[in-house]
C-alpha atoms as one frame of an Amber mdcrd trajectory, in Angstrom:
protein
 120.619 103.204  65.513 117.560 105.371  64.995 116.673 106.823  68.412 118.714
 110.040  67.930 116.506 113.123  67.600 115.577 113.674  63.975 117.063 110.423
  62.758 113.745 108.548  62.860 111.950 111.144  60.756 114.888 111.427  58.384
 115.014 107.698  57.803 111.266 107.526  57.245 111.434 110.407  54.775 114.205
 108.595  52.900 112.205 105.357  52.932 108.964 106.777  51.587 110.749 108.825
  48.961 111.716 105.419  47.562 108.212 103.981  48.026 105.656 106.761  47.400
 101.887 106.523  47.677  99.982 105.021  44.760  96.294 105.474  43.913  93.869
 102.699  44.774  92.702 100.468  41.962  89.069 100.331  40.840  88.769  96.908
  42.495  90.113  98.290  45.770  87.689 101.218  45.694  84.824  98.753  45.284
  86.199  96.711  48.188  86.328  99.773  50.452  82.722 100.578  49.568  81.652
  96.998  50.243  83.300  97.173  53.688  81.634 100.524  54.571  85.019 102.229
  54.515  86.492 104.812  52.128  89.442 104.681  49.708  90.594 108.206  50.641
  94.110 108.061  52.093  96.338 110.398  54.026  98.858 110.294  56.866  99.275
 112.177  60.111 102.466 114.113  60.765 105.432 112.828  62.745 104.611 115.477
  65.354 101.080 114.074  65.677 102.446 110.626  66.545 104.810 112.216  69.076
 101.840 114.097  70.562  99.755 110.969  71.071 102.743 109.149  72.575 103.166
 111.980  75.075  99.601 111.463  76.323  99.187 107.700  76.111 101.285 105.896
  78.704 103.054 102.902  77.177 105.759 100.351  77.893 107.246  97.158  76.489
 104.232  95.101  77.564 101.786  97.035  75.410 100.288  95.853  72.131  99.674
  98.580  69.561  97.354  98.240  66.554  96.924 100.664  63.675  93.580  99.875
  62.030  94.016 101.080  58.477  97.794 101.262  58.518  98.364 102.256  54.884
 102.083 102.363  54.097 102.888 101.481  57.704 104.462 104.806  58.623 102.867
 105.098  62.066 103.831 101.517  62.921 107.420 102.157  61.868 107.596 105.378
  63.892 106.139 103.640  66.961 108.682 100.835  66.558 111.613 103.230  66.332
 110.501 105.560  69.138 109.072 103.266  71.826 109.786 100.023  73.646 106.412
  98.482  72.700 107.096  94.838  71.886 104.116  94.097  69.627 103.056  96.483
  66.879 100.522  95.452  64.233  99.255  97.307  61.191  96.087  96.122  59.450
  95.396  97.464  55.955  92.602  96.538  53.537  94.286  97.857  50.374  96.719
  95.405  48.706  98.408  98.340  46.940  99.173 100.180  50.183 100.133  96.947
  51.910 102.624  96.118  49.168 104.295  99.509  49.624 104.394  98.915  53.395
 106.148  95.573  52.906 108.742  97.148  50.599 109.327  99.883  53.178 109.588
  97.260  55.925 112.307  95.392  54.038 114.249  98.607  53.497 113.933  99.780
  57.107 115.076  96.437  58.520 118.446  97.120  56.919 118.745 100.513  58.607
 117.055 100.201  62.001 117.551  97.630  64.735 114.082  98.414  66.093 112.233
  97.453  62.894 112.039  93.660  62.789 109.553  90.804  62.479 109.787  89.859
  66.147 107.850  92.972  67.201 106.220  94.377  64.065 103.663  92.749  61.765
 101.870  94.206  58.747  98.709  92.447  57.602  96.589  92.887  54.479  93.228
  92.062  56.031  89.783  93.384  56.921  90.016  94.993  60.378  86.713  93.344
  61.314  88.059  89.879  60.583  91.304  90.176  62.547  91.043  89.398  66.305
  92.812  92.567  67.479  90.367  92.835  70.358  91.996  89.800  71.992  95.285
  91.464  72.946  95.274  95.149  71.953  96.151  97.634  74.701  96.444 100.683
  72.408  94.480 101.159  69.174  94.822 103.943  66.614  92.333 104.393  63.785
  91.999 107.286  61.326  88.264 106.839  60.890  87.423 110.163  59.229  85.499
 108.637  56.337  84.046 105.469  57.868  80.328 104.840  57.439  78.095 104.424
  60.477  77.706 100.687  59.842  81.451 100.198  60.223  81.546 102.228  63.447
  78.837 100.014  64.894  80.825  96.885  64.031  84.014  98.370  65.485  82.176
  99.210  68.708  81.185  95.560  69.108  84.857  94.582  68.961  85.836  97.418
  71.313  83.436  96.115  73.932  85.170  92.731  73.748  88.660  94.239  74.044
  89.228  93.586  77.737  92.920  94.590  77.663  92.422  97.816  75.716  93.515
 100.894  77.699  93.673 103.598  75.047  91.698 104.278  71.872  92.929 107.023
  69.542  90.774 108.226  66.680  91.187 110.887  64.013  88.236 113.054  63.063
  87.496 116.325  61.354  87.676 119.345  63.670  84.574 119.641  65.912  83.210
 116.239  64.887  83.239 113.635  67.648  82.655 109.895  67.487  80.786 108.704
  70.568  81.085 105.145  71.836  78.837 104.354  74.789  81.565 102.701  76.852
  84.408 105.071  75.937  85.026 108.686  76.926  87.193 111.265  75.184  89.797
 112.466  77.685  91.872 114.654  75.378  91.593 116.308  71.978  94.700 117.420
  70.101  94.731 119.443  66.899  97.316 117.920  64.562  98.543 118.282  61.023
  97.857 115.662  58.377  98.495 115.391  54.661  94.959 116.721  54.077  94.996
 119.569  56.596  94.477 120.257  60.292  92.461 117.544  62.047  91.731 116.378
  65.569  93.147 113.434  67.469  90.585 112.182  69.957  91.986 110.093  72.791
  89.567 107.829  74.641  89.618 105.801  77.842  86.994 103.437  79.206  84.232
 105.301  80.974  84.531 102.855  83.856  88.100 104.088  84.419  87.219 107.787
  84.316  86.002 109.986  87.132  82.224 109.580  87.231  81.800 113.298  87.906
  83.657 114.328  84.755  81.570 115.550  81.826  82.367 115.517  78.119  82.764
 119.293  78.402  85.724 118.743  80.758  87.850 117.292  77.953  91.312 118.812
  77.823  92.230 120.313  74.450  95.559 121.247  72.882
């Protein structure tokens, strides 16, 4: 019911008009600081999600994780636009998670693709959830993460034997380097806080050994 061009974005706009963003509480801000994260929150555009889907090959056997899923908008868009059978959003903020659950309940009534059999939204610490066990595609808007959190994420990445694609979001001209992952494409996209850069990684072991970081394709 939602695969028609424009209908996905229209339904999501309608949904989040009913359930707008709310500021983090003082307790949540302290929790973000304790976890080496940041309470700042924004969302990438619908076009940005379409752009990453055009680069990252995917099918019904894939398992997609959004680490820091906020209101769940990316997870909902992935559910309504792809055949991926397992989609998981992990969000630390109880306030954002509560909005995501309300949106989930609303969308289930309007979209056959949004259902509990393929989509889960968790209010958890991304370091404590075992996403590395089955993830094949991971997205993370890590613009404001502290170095300690990156180091902990890298440990989990190195254990993620099934992971094929890693998609990060960073400020323009800033790159996050992981020793076992190589950026294969950079895409400038729009977000709610301005133009940023999607950085799409693959395992270095699966890339051409003669390729250099300077060979990265940019859009």
